[in-house]
Amino acid sequence: MGTVITGGTIVTAADTYRADVRIEGERIARIGFDLAEPGDALIDATGKLVMPGAIDVHTHLDMPFGGTTSCDDFTTGHLAALHGGTTMHIDFAQQPRGGSLQDGLDTWHAKANGRAVMDYGFHMIVTDARPEVVEELDSMVAQGVPSFKLFLAYPGVFMVDDDTLFAVMERARDNGGLVMMHCENGVVIDHLVQRAVAEGHAGEPGWHYRTRPATLEGESTERAIALAKVAGAPLYVVHVTCTEAVDAITRARAEGQRVWGESCIQYFFHTQDDLDRPDFEGAKFVCSPPLRTEADQARLWDAIRRDELEVISTDHCPFRFADQKTLGADDFRAIPNGMPVIEERMSLLSTAVHAGHLSWNRLVEVASTNPAKLFGCYPQKGAIAPGSDADIVVWDADAEYTWTVDRIHSAVDYTTFEGTPVKGIASHVFSRGELVIADGAATDAATPGRGRFVHRRTFEHARPGEYLGNVTTAEPTHA
Ligand code: URP
Ligand code: ZN
Ligand code: ZN
């Protein structure tokens, strides 16, 4: 017995066409017409789009940060994601400073075990790279964690020196890993922050963005690109926000360097002015790098249209307003950095399609297919194709509604999109062949513990020219 999605329009990164999809077990079995067999379940997708489930390659669930812990765990975060049309994410496991990468990975596996509702992977945040830790990077790759994030921001917490960064880049060059960089100049930012506080601005969330200028993101992006060039390593720049950083990536690519960029949906919809909202409301919009200007938003949309950025993710890092953001009520330095947006992303992208910013195919590409290719799980994920996991979203592109906090499924107590009208909703969502969202509501199948770790392959950087080079004919596998 299988399931057949009938009457819908399939949208992939490449094509838009009318066909039905037959699911058998966990996989897509066939695409075509008249696919139903006796006993099959039928899902009517007439008038709707049938797309690969979105993949969010930048999330922070249950993450200790800023004196507290992000408030979605692997159950609430996953339920929010699934309601929004996201069927897989890659979270950041974190090396405890002075500890091993394995410690960090074990800790994050324990967070997800028994709680995950959808499939997930891990990147590894490297906080210090002693020689034995550099060696350990190979073991991460072997365990299906072939991507490493390093920070040029947050001195004393995450920031690494150039020696560490370079050592990790060289190892990634050799073991097929992909280095992901948070590009902001943390040292100069700290200098500006100290001065702002001395001048009496501690109580104003807006000084978060005033002390993190775009020029420092651009400078830091240039530095990461230069070091990756010398190391001969591929580079993925996370949460790109501004013209300066996009331009740096675009220049490097024009010169043939293997550099890719991600932005996050909030940077296209909110601006730095939101941090100046009264009554501490601005704290809801505190994230790093900070929200930028309308001119930066225009440059980001351009970059998406011109293929200068490859991915739109979320950097979902939720902190409740009532008792977590308020840790910084008197001092903006203590506002935990991060915004909740795992559920809203696809609806905002859909709204952007209606507004003419991108096509449906490009939406699928930046939200699902490119993430799968860059992070070593295509075509298991990110595709509507026979043999791929049946991670499928039936998208009602014409549904209109307004975001309010009551609609969201995250454990957070606000949405920054409160009152924002959007167009597009996930009506049905399949995760590895199981119907987990039906008519917009979670089904009994959406149970904690059903989600699986996705063992990802290496980034095949050895083939320059094939810039998303990890597209292989290998059988999709789960660890
Ligand atoms: O503000 C943010 N982005 N919080 C999460 C940590 C990070 O830098 O990605
Ligand atoms: Zn970051
Ligand atoms: Zn992040």
Short mmCIF file of C-alpha atoms and ligand atoms in Angstrom, two decimals:
data_model
loop_
_atom_site.label_atom_id
_atom_site.label_comp_id
_atom_site.label_asym_id
_atom_site.label_seq_id
_atom_site.Cartn_x
_atom_site.Cartn_y
_atom_site.Cartn_z
CA MET A 1 0.00 0.00 0.00
CA GLY A 2 1.24 3.43 -0.88
CA THR A 3 0.14 7.03 -0.94
CA VAL A 4 -0.51 9.01 -4.10
CA ILE A 5 -0.50 12.79 -4.21
CA THR A 6 -2.83 13.63 -7.06
CA GLY A 7 -3.69 16.68 -9.10
CA GLY A 8 -0.85 18.92 -7.95
CA THR A 9 1.82 20.83 -9.82
CA ILE A 10 5.31 19.57 -9.06
CA VAL A 11 7.87 22.31 -8.53
CA THR A 12 11.56 21.46 -8.36
CA ALA A 13 14.61 23.68 -8.64
CA ALA A 14 14.57 23.00 -12.38
CA ASP A 15 11.01 22.28 -13.50
CA THR A 16 7.33 23.00 -13.01
CA TYR A 17 4.94 20.34 -14.33
CA ARG A 18 1.67 18.56 -13.70
CA ALA A 19 2.08 15.01 -12.40
CA ASP A 20 1.12 12.76 -9.50
CA VAL A 21 3.59 11.36 -6.99
CA ARG A 22 3.45 7.84 -5.60
CA ILE A 23 5.07 7.17 -2.22
CA GLU A 24 5.98 3.67 -1.11
CA GLY A 25 7.36 3.29 2.38
CA GLU A 26 9.81 6.09 3.06
CA ARG A 27 10.63 6.94 -0.54
CA ILE A 28 9.19 8.43 -3.68
CA ALA A 29 8.45 5.46 -5.94
CA ARG A 30 7.05 6.95 -9.13
CA ILE A 31 6.02 10.19 -10.77
CA GLY A 32 3.39 10.19 -13.52
CA PHE A 33 -0.31 9.56 -13.94
CA ASP A 34 -2.71 6.79 -12.91
CA LEU A 35 -0.37 5.66 -10.17
CA ALA A 36 -2.95 4.57 -7.60
CA GLU A 37 -3.27 0.91 -6.64
CA PRO A 38 -6.04 -0.71 -4.57
CA GLY A 39 -5.75 0.31 -0.93
CA ASP A 40 -3.62 3.39 -1.57
CA ALA A 41 -4.23 6.57 0.36
CA LEU A 42 -4.94 9.54 -1.90
CA ILE A 43 -4.07 13.13 -1.13
CA ASP A 44 -5.79 15.63 -3.37
CA ALA A 45 -3.37 18.43 -4.25
CA THR A 46 -5.50 19.99 -6.98
CA GLY A 47 -4.63 23.65 -7.33
CA LYS A 48 -1.59 23.25 -5.08
CA LEU A 49 2.16 22.97 -5.54
CA VAL A 50 4.08 19.81 -4.67
CA MET A 51 7.61 20.67 -3.61
CA PRO A 52 10.52 18.98 -1.85
CA GLY A 53 10.28 19.72 1.86
CA ALA A 54 12.33 22.75 2.83
CA ILE A 55 15.68 22.22 4.50
CA ASP A 56 16.92 24.68 7.10
CA VAL A 57 20.70 24.39 7.33
CA HIS A 58 21.09 26.98 10.07
CA THR A 59 19.29 26.46 13.38
CA HIS A 60 20.12 26.55 17.08
CA LEU A 61 17.76 24.32 19.08
CA ASP A 62 18.29 23.83 22.80
CA MET A 63 21.48 25.85 22.61
CA PRO A 64 23.18 27.37 25.65
CA PHE A 65 24.00 30.93 24.63
CA GLY A 66 24.05 34.40 26.14
CA GLY A 67 23.53 33.18 29.70
CA THR A 68 20.44 31.14 28.83
CA THR A 69 19.31 28.38 26.45
CA SER A 70 17.35 28.75 23.22
CA CYS A 71 13.80 27.79 24.10
CA ASP A 72 12.88 25.32 21.33
CA ASP A 73 14.03 21.77 21.82
CA PHE A 74 14.08 19.11 19.11
CA THR A 75 10.35 18.53 19.54
CA THR A 76 8.92 22.05 19.61
CA GLY A 77 11.39 23.29 17.01
CA HIS A 78 10.56 20.38 14.71
CA LEU A 79 6.80 20.78 15.05
CA ALA A 80 7.14 24.47 14.24
CA ALA A 81 9.34 23.66 11.25
CA LEU A 82 6.98 20.99 9.90
CA HIS A 83 3.93 23.25 10.15
CA GLY A 84 5.90 25.75 8.08
CA GLY A 85 6.88 23.24 5.37
CA THR A 86 10.41 22.43 6.55
CA THR A 87 11.19 18.71 6.75
CA MET A 88 14.88 18.65 7.65
CA HIS A 89 17.32 20.94 9.43
CA ILE A 90 20.97 20.99 10.30
CA ASP A 91 21.68 22.21 13.81
CA PHE A 92 24.96 23.35 15.31
CA ALA A 93 26.60 20.99 17.76
CA GLN A 94 29.25 22.76 19.74
CA GLN A 95 32.71 21.80 20.99
CA PRO A 96 32.91 22.74 24.67
CA ARG A 97 35.93 25.03 25.01
CA GLY A 98 38.87 22.89 26.04
CA GLY A 99 36.87 19.72 25.33
CA SER A 100 36.68 17.46 22.32
CA LEU A 101 34.51 17.62 19.24
CA GLN A 102 33.18 14.20 20.21
CA ASP A 103 31.93 15.63 23.53
CA GLY A 104 29.99 18.23 21.61
CA LEU A 105 28.59 15.77 19.10
CA ASP A 106 27.51 13.31 21.80
CA THR A 107 25.77 16.11 23.67
CA TRP A 108 23.80 17.18 20.60
CA HIS A 109 22.88 13.61 19.67
CA ALA A 110 21.48 13.25 23.20
CA LYS A 111 19.42 16.42 22.77
CA ALA A 112 17.84 15.07 19.58
CA ASN A 113 17.46 11.41 20.55
CA GLY A 114 13.87 10.58 21.39
CA ARG A 115 12.72 14.14 20.68
CA ALA A 116 13.20 14.61 16.94
CA VAL A 117 10.01 14.65 14.88
CA MET A 118 11.73 15.22 11.52
CA ASP A 119 15.15 14.34 10.13
CA TYR A 120 18.15 16.37 11.17
CA GLY A 121 21.88 16.67 10.81
CA PHE A 122 24.63 18.46 12.68
CA HIS A 123 27.40 20.90 11.86
CA MET A 124 30.19 21.21 14.41
CA ILE A 125 31.12 24.57 15.97
CA VAL A 126 34.87 24.55 16.59
CA THR A 127 35.85 26.77 19.50
CA ASP A 128 39.49 25.81 19.90
CA ALA A 129 41.63 23.76 17.58
CA ARG A 130 44.42 22.12 19.53
CA PRO A 131 46.34 19.68 17.29
CA GLU A 132 44.32 16.71 18.54
CA VAL A 133 41.10 18.61 17.80
CA VAL A 134 42.23 19.32 14.24
CA GLU A 135 42.82 15.58 13.84
CA GLU A 136 39.38 14.89 15.27
CA LEU A 137 37.78 16.75 12.36
CA ASP A 138 38.31 13.61 10.25
CA SER A 139 36.28 11.61 12.72
CA MET A 140 33.43 14.15 12.45
CA VAL A 141 33.43 13.67 8.69
CA ALA A 142 33.35 9.90 9.18
CA GLN A 143 30.38 10.31 11.51
CA GLY A 144 28.37 12.24 8.92
CA VAL A 145 29.21 15.72 10.21
CA PRO A 146 31.28 17.20 7.36
CA SER A 147 30.77 20.92 8.06
CA PHE A 148 32.49 23.06 10.67
CA LYS A 149 31.45 26.52 11.83
CA LEU A 150 33.95 29.05 13.13
CA PHE A 151 33.35 32.55 14.40
CA LEU A 152 35.18 35.82 13.92
CA ALA A 153 32.73 37.35 16.42
CA TYR A 154 31.86 36.87 20.12
CA PRO A 155 35.35 37.17 21.70
CA GLY A 156 35.69 34.94 24.75
CA VAL A 157 32.76 32.77 23.71
CA PHE A 158 33.14 31.51 20.15
CA MET A 159 35.74 33.69 18.45
CA VAL A 160 38.82 31.90 17.12
CA ASP A 161 42.18 33.31 16.12
CA ASP A 162 43.57 33.09 12.59
CA ASP A 163 45.83 30.21 13.56
CA THR A 164 42.85 28.10 14.59
CA LEU A 165 40.83 29.13 11.59
CA PHE A 166 43.62 28.37 9.17
CA ALA A 167 44.37 24.97 10.70
CA VAL A 168 40.70 23.98 10.36
CA MET A 169 40.56 25.25 6.79
CA GLU A 170 43.59 23.20 5.77
CA ARG A 171 42.17 20.08 7.37
CA ALA A 172 38.81 20.64 5.67
CA ARG A 173 40.62 21.06 2.36
CA ASP A 174 42.07 17.58 2.88
CA ASN A 175 39.12 15.71 4.40
CA GLY A 176 36.31 17.09 2.22
CA GLY A 177 34.74 19.18 4.97
CA LEU A 178 33.13 22.56 4.43
CA VAL A 179 34.13 25.49 6.64
CA MET A 180 31.25 27.80 7.57
CA MET A 181 32.15 31.26 8.80
CA HIS A 182 30.37 33.80 10.99
CA CYS A 183 31.94 36.98 9.62
CA GLU A 184 31.99 39.99 11.93
CA ASN A 185 35.04 41.65 13.47
CA GLY A 186 34.38 40.78 17.12
CA VAL A 187 37.37 42.68 18.50
CA VAL A 188 36.46 46.02 16.97
CA ILE A 189 32.78 45.45 17.79
CA ASP A 190 33.74 44.98 21.45
CA HIS A 191 35.61 48.27 21.31
CA LEU A 192 32.55 50.07 19.94
CA VAL A 193 30.29 48.38 22.47
CA GLN A 194 32.45 49.47 25.43
CA ARG A 195 32.35 53.04 24.18
CA ALA A 196 28.57 52.98 23.66
CA VAL A 197 28.07 51.74 27.21
CA ALA A 198 30.46 54.37 28.60
CA GLU A 199 28.44 57.00 26.76
CA GLY A 200 25.24 55.86 28.48
CA HIS A 201 23.53 53.76 25.80
CA ALA A 202 23.40 50.44 27.67
CA GLY A 203 19.61 50.52 28.04
CA GLU A 204 18.91 50.92 24.30
CA PRO A 205 18.63 47.73 22.17
CA GLY A 206 19.24 49.86 19.06
CA TRP A 207 22.87 50.15 20.06
CA HIS A 208 23.24 46.49 19.16
CA TYR A 209 23.18 47.37 15.46
CA ARG A 210 24.92 50.72 15.92
CA THR A 211 27.96 48.91 17.30
CA ARG A 212 28.04 46.21 14.59
CA PRO A 213 28.44 48.17 11.34
CA ALA A 214 28.16 46.47 7.95
CA THR A 215 31.69 47.57 7.10
CA LEU A 216 32.98 45.18 9.78
CA GLU A 217 30.97 42.31 8.32
CA GLY A 218 32.41 43.12 4.90
CA GLU A 219 35.95 43.32 6.23
CA SER A 220 35.59 40.07 8.11
CA THR A 221 34.09 38.33 5.07
CA GLU A 222 37.05 39.49 2.96
CA ARG A 223 39.44 38.11 5.58
CA ALA A 224 37.76 34.72 5.73
CA ILE A 225 37.77 34.54 1.92
CA ALA A 226 41.47 35.45 1.78
CA LEU A 227 42.40 32.80 4.34
CA ALA A 228 40.31 30.16 2.54
CA LYS A 229 42.05 31.08 -0.70
CA VAL A 230 45.50 30.59 0.82
CA ALA A 231 44.39 27.36 2.50
CA GLY A 232 42.83 26.11 -0.74
CA ALA A 233 39.63 25.31 1.14
CA PRO A 234 36.01 25.82 0.09
CA LEU A 235 34.09 28.31 2.20
CA TYR A 236 30.45 28.88 3.10
CA VAL A 237 29.65 32.27 4.62
CA VAL A 238 26.68 32.06 6.97
CA HIS A 239 24.00 34.70 7.56
CA VAL A 240 25.17 37.29 5.04
CA THR A 241 23.31 40.54 5.66
CA CYS A 242 24.80 43.41 3.70
CA THR A 243 26.06 44.76 0.41
CA GLU A 244 29.69 44.70 1.55
CA ALA A 245 29.63 40.96 2.32
CA VAL A 246 27.68 40.01 -0.83
CA ASP A 247 30.12 42.02 -2.94
CA ALA A 248 33.10 40.27 -1.32
CA ILE A 249 31.63 36.84 -2.09
CA THR A 250 30.70 37.85 -5.63
CA ARG A 251 34.22 39.14 -6.36
CA ALA A 252 35.82 35.95 -5.03
CA ARG A 253 33.53 33.76 -7.14
CA ALA A 254 34.26 35.83 -10.22
CA GLU A 255 37.91 34.96 -9.61
CA GLY A 256 37.03 31.29 -9.45
CA GLN A 257 37.18 30.78 -5.69
CA ARG A 258 34.88 28.16 -4.19
CA VAL A 259 32.86 30.41 -1.90
CA TRP A 260 29.13 30.24 -1.26
CA GLY A 261 26.85 32.46 0.74
CA GLU A 262 23.72 32.05 2.82
CA SER A 263 21.35 34.70 4.02
CA CYS A 264 18.44 34.28 6.42
CA ILE A 265 14.85 35.22 5.78
CA GLN A 266 14.62 37.91 8.48
CA TYR A 267 17.28 40.00 6.73
CA PHE A 268 14.94 40.34 3.72
CA PHE A 269 11.92 41.44 5.74
CA HIS A 270 13.11 43.38 8.79
CA THR A 271 15.48 46.33 9.07
CA GLN A 272 17.68 47.78 11.78
CA ASP A 273 14.92 50.30 12.51
CA ASP A 274 13.02 47.45 14.18
CA LEU A 275 15.64 47.46 16.96
CA ASP A 276 14.63 51.01 17.82
CA ARG A 277 11.02 49.98 18.59
CA PRO A 278 9.92 51.40 21.98
CA ASP A 279 9.26 49.54 25.25
CA PHE A 280 12.18 47.15 24.76
CA GLU A 281 10.35 45.60 21.76
CA GLY A 282 13.55 46.14 19.79
CA ALA A 283 15.12 43.29 21.78
CA LYS A 284 12.98 40.81 19.83
CA PHE A 285 14.99 41.75 16.74
CA VAL A 286 18.46 41.41 18.29
CA CYS A 287 20.55 38.93 16.35
CA SER A 288 24.07 38.92 14.96
CA PRO A 289 25.00 40.10 12.44
CA PRO A 290 22.24 42.64 12.99
CA LEU A 291 19.37 43.54 10.70
CA ARG A 292 20.47 46.11 8.13
CA THR A 293 18.94 48.75 5.83
CA GLU A 294 16.43 48.67 2.98
CA ALA A 295 19.33 49.17 0.56
CA ASP A 296 20.94 46.00 1.92
CA GLN A 297 17.65 44.16 1.49
CA ALA A 298 17.54 45.19 -2.15
CA ARG A 299 21.09 43.92 -2.63
CA LEU A 300 20.20 40.58 -0.99
CA TRP A 301 17.24 40.08 -3.34
CA ASP A 302 19.49 40.94 -6.27
CA ALA A 303 22.01 38.40 -5.06
CA ILE A 304 19.31 35.73 -4.89
CA ARG A 305 18.17 36.55 -8.43
CA ARG A 306 21.73 36.54 -9.79
CA ASP A 307 22.84 33.37 -7.98
CA GLU A 308 25.38 35.28 -5.90
CA LEU A 309 23.89 33.74 -2.75
CA GLU A 310 22.79 30.09 -2.77
CA VAL A 311 20.77 29.53 0.39
CA ILE A 312 18.08 31.26 2.45
CA SER A 313 17.89 29.66 5.89
CA THR A 314 16.71 31.01 9.25
CA ASP A 315 19.39 31.06 11.97
CA HIS A 316 16.41 30.13 14.16
CA CYS A 317 17.63 30.84 17.70
CA PRO A 318 14.55 31.52 19.83
CA PHE A 319 14.56 33.26 23.19
CA ARG A 320 11.35 34.11 25.02
CA PHE A 321 10.66 37.81 25.41
CA ALA A 322 9.19 37.48 28.91
CA ASP A 323 12.16 36.01 30.72
CA GLN A 324 15.05 35.59 28.27
CA LYS A 325 15.34 38.71 26.09
CA THR A 326 14.68 40.71 29.27
CA LEU A 327 18.02 39.53 30.68
CA GLY A 328 19.27 42.56 28.78
CA ALA A 329 16.60 45.00 29.92
CA ASP A 330 19.20 47.38 31.34
CA ASP A 331 22.14 46.41 29.18
CA PHE A 332 21.85 45.56 25.49
CA ARG A 333 25.01 43.43 25.77
CA ALA A 334 23.03 40.90 27.81
CA ILE A 335 20.14 40.50 25.35
CA PRO A 336 20.52 36.93 24.04
CA ASN A 337 21.28 37.13 20.33
CA GLY A 338 18.87 35.32 18.07
CA MET A 339 15.48 35.41 16.37
CA PRO A 340 12.72 32.79 15.97
CA VAL A 341 11.68 32.19 12.36
CA ILE A 342 11.82 28.45 11.62
CA GLU A 343 8.06 28.27 10.95
CA GLU A 344 7.58 31.54 9.11
CA ARG A 345 10.37 31.17 6.51
CA MET A 346 8.51 29.38 3.72
CA SER A 347 5.41 31.57 4.01
CA LEU A 348 7.61 34.65 3.66
CA LEU A 349 9.44 33.20 0.67
CA SER A 350 6.11 32.30 -0.89
CA THR A 351 4.93 35.86 -0.32
CA ALA A 352 8.15 37.04 -1.95
CA VAL A 353 7.38 34.92 -5.03
CA HIS A 354 3.97 36.57 -5.29
CA ALA A 355 5.72 39.95 -4.99
CA GLY A 356 8.05 39.10 -7.89
CA HIS A 357 11.33 38.76 -5.97
CA LEU A 358 12.02 35.19 -7.14
CA SER A 359 10.40 32.30 -8.99
CA TRP A 360 8.88 29.17 -7.43
CA ASN A 361 11.80 27.17 -8.84
CA ARG A 362 14.31 29.51 -7.27
CA LEU A 363 12.41 29.25 -3.97
CA VAL A 364 12.84 25.47 -4.06
CA GLU A 365 16.48 25.88 -5.02
CA VAL A 366 17.48 28.26 -2.22
CA ALA A 367 15.31 26.69 0.49
CA SER A 368 15.77 23.00 -0.26
CA THR A 369 17.87 21.80 -3.20
CA ASN A 370 20.98 23.94 -2.80
CA PRO A 371 21.09 23.26 0.96
CA ALA A 372 20.92 19.51 0.25
CA LYS A 373 23.63 19.71 -2.41
CA LEU A 374 26.01 21.91 -0.45
CA PHE A 375 25.60 19.89 2.71
CA GLY A 376 25.94 16.40 1.31
CA CYS A 377 22.46 14.91 1.37
CA TYR A 378 21.21 15.35 -2.20
CA PRO A 379 19.31 13.59 -3.76
CA GLN A 380 18.21 11.81 -0.61
CA LYS A 381 16.78 15.19 0.39
CA GLY A 382 15.94 18.32 -1.60
CA ALA A 383 14.44 16.50 -4.59
CA ILE A 384 11.16 15.20 -5.96
CA ALA A 385 12.54 12.16 -7.74
CA PRO A 386 12.14 8.38 -7.62
CA GLY A 387 14.38 7.02 -4.86
CA SER A 388 14.50 10.25 -2.87
CA ASP A 389 13.09 10.35 0.63
CA ALA A 390 9.43 11.26 0.52
CA ASP A 391 9.96 14.58 2.30
CA ILE A 392 7.26 16.50 0.46
CA VAL A 393 5.25 19.62 1.09
CA VAL A 394 1.90 20.27 -0.58
CA TRP A 395 1.86 24.04 -0.74
CA ASP A 396 -1.33 26.06 -0.95
CA ALA A 397 0.21 29.06 -2.63
CA ASP A 398 -2.97 31.13 -2.56
CA ALA A 399 -3.84 30.86 1.13
CA GLU A 400 -3.76 34.29 2.72
CA TYR A 401 -3.43 34.89 6.45
CA THR A 402 -1.68 37.07 8.99
CA TRP A 403 1.02 35.90 11.37
CA THR A 404 0.18 36.19 15.04
CA VAL A 405 1.83 34.59 18.05
CA ASP A 406 -1.21 32.29 18.44
CA ARG A 407 -0.48 30.65 15.09
CA ILE A 408 3.10 29.59 15.78
CA HIS A 409 4.11 26.21 17.18
CA SER A 410 7.49 27.22 18.60
CA ALA A 411 7.94 27.48 22.37
CA VAL A 412 8.79 31.14 21.96
CA ASP A 413 6.29 33.76 23.14
CA TYR A 414 6.31 36.10 20.13
CA THR A 415 6.75 36.30 16.40
CA THR A 416 8.59 39.24 14.90
CA PHE A 417 6.07 38.94 12.05
CA GLU A 418 3.08 39.74 14.28
CA GLY A 419 0.47 41.37 12.03
CA THR A 420 2.35 40.58 8.81
CA PRO A 421 0.08 39.35 5.99
CA VAL A 422 1.50 36.41 4.00
CA LYS A 423 0.39 34.25 1.08
CA GLY A 424 1.15 30.54 1.09
CA ILE A 425 0.82 27.73 3.61
CA ALA A 426 1.79 24.07 3.97
CA SER A 427 -1.45 22.14 3.69
CA HIS A 428 0.10 18.64 3.81
CA VAL A 429 3.61 17.61 4.77
CA PHE A 430 5.25 14.21 4.39
CA SER A 431 8.35 13.27 6.29
CA ARG A 432 10.02 10.11 4.98
CA GLY A 433 6.67 8.97 3.60
CA GLU A 434 4.60 9.65 6.71
CA LEU A 435 1.88 12.27 6.59
CA VAL A 436 2.82 14.47 9.56
CA ILE A 437 0.79 17.59 8.69
CA ALA A 438 -2.69 17.26 7.18
CA ASP A 439 -4.83 20.29 6.37
CA GLY A 440 -2.38 22.40 8.32
CA ALA A 441 -2.53 20.36 11.55
CA ALA A 442 -0.11 17.85 13.02
CA THR A 443 -1.23 14.22 12.67
CA ASP A 444 -0.77 11.38 15.15
CA ALA A 445 2.30 10.36 13.15
CA ALA A 446 4.13 13.53 14.18
CA THR A 447 5.59 11.96 17.29
CA PRO A 448 8.82 12.74 19.12
CA GLY A 449 11.46 10.15 18.35
CA ARG A 450 10.47 9.42 14.75
CA GLY A 451 13.06 11.86 13.31
CA ARG A 452 16.42 10.39 12.25
CA PHE A 453 19.96 11.66 12.09
CA VAL A 454 21.05 12.15 8.48
CA HIS A 455 24.59 10.98 7.91
CA ARG A 456 25.85 13.50 5.36
CA ARG A 457 28.53 12.99 2.75
CA THR A 458 31.57 15.19 2.25
CA PHE A 459 31.59 18.25 0.14
CA GLU A 460 33.34 17.14 -3.02
CA HIS A 461 35.49 20.15 -3.44
CA ALA A 462 38.08 18.26 -5.47
CA ARG A 463 36.10 18.95 -8.61
CA PRO A 464 36.33 22.69 -9.27
CA GLY A 465 33.83 23.79 -11.85
CA GLU A 466 31.16 21.53 -10.40
CA TYR A 467 30.44 24.11 -7.83
CA LEU A 468 27.69 22.18 -6.15
CA GLY A 469 29.84 19.17 -6.71
CA ASN A 470 28.37 16.69 -4.29
CA VAL A 471 25.55 15.64 -6.61
CA THR A 472 26.20 11.95 -6.97
CA THR A 473 24.34 8.90 -8.13
CA ALA A 474 24.98 7.21 -4.81
CA GLU A 475 22.01 5.52 -3.20
CA PRO A 476 20.48 7.71 -0.51
CA THR A 477 21.36 6.29 2.88
CA HIS A 478 20.51 6.89 6.48
CA ALA A 479 22.99 6.17 9.25
O1 URP B 1 22.15 36.06 16.72
C1 URP B 1 22.43 34.94 16.34
N1 URP B 1 22.76 34.78 15.08
N2 URP B 1 22.44 33.90 17.20
C2 URP B 1 22.84 32.59 16.93
C3 URP B 1 24.33 32.40 16.90
C4 URP B 1 24.93 32.73 15.58
O2 URP B 1 25.82 33.54 15.50
O3 URP B 1 24.55 32.16 14.56
ZN ZN B 2 26.63 33.03 13.50
ZN ZN B 3 23.47 30.91 13.87
#
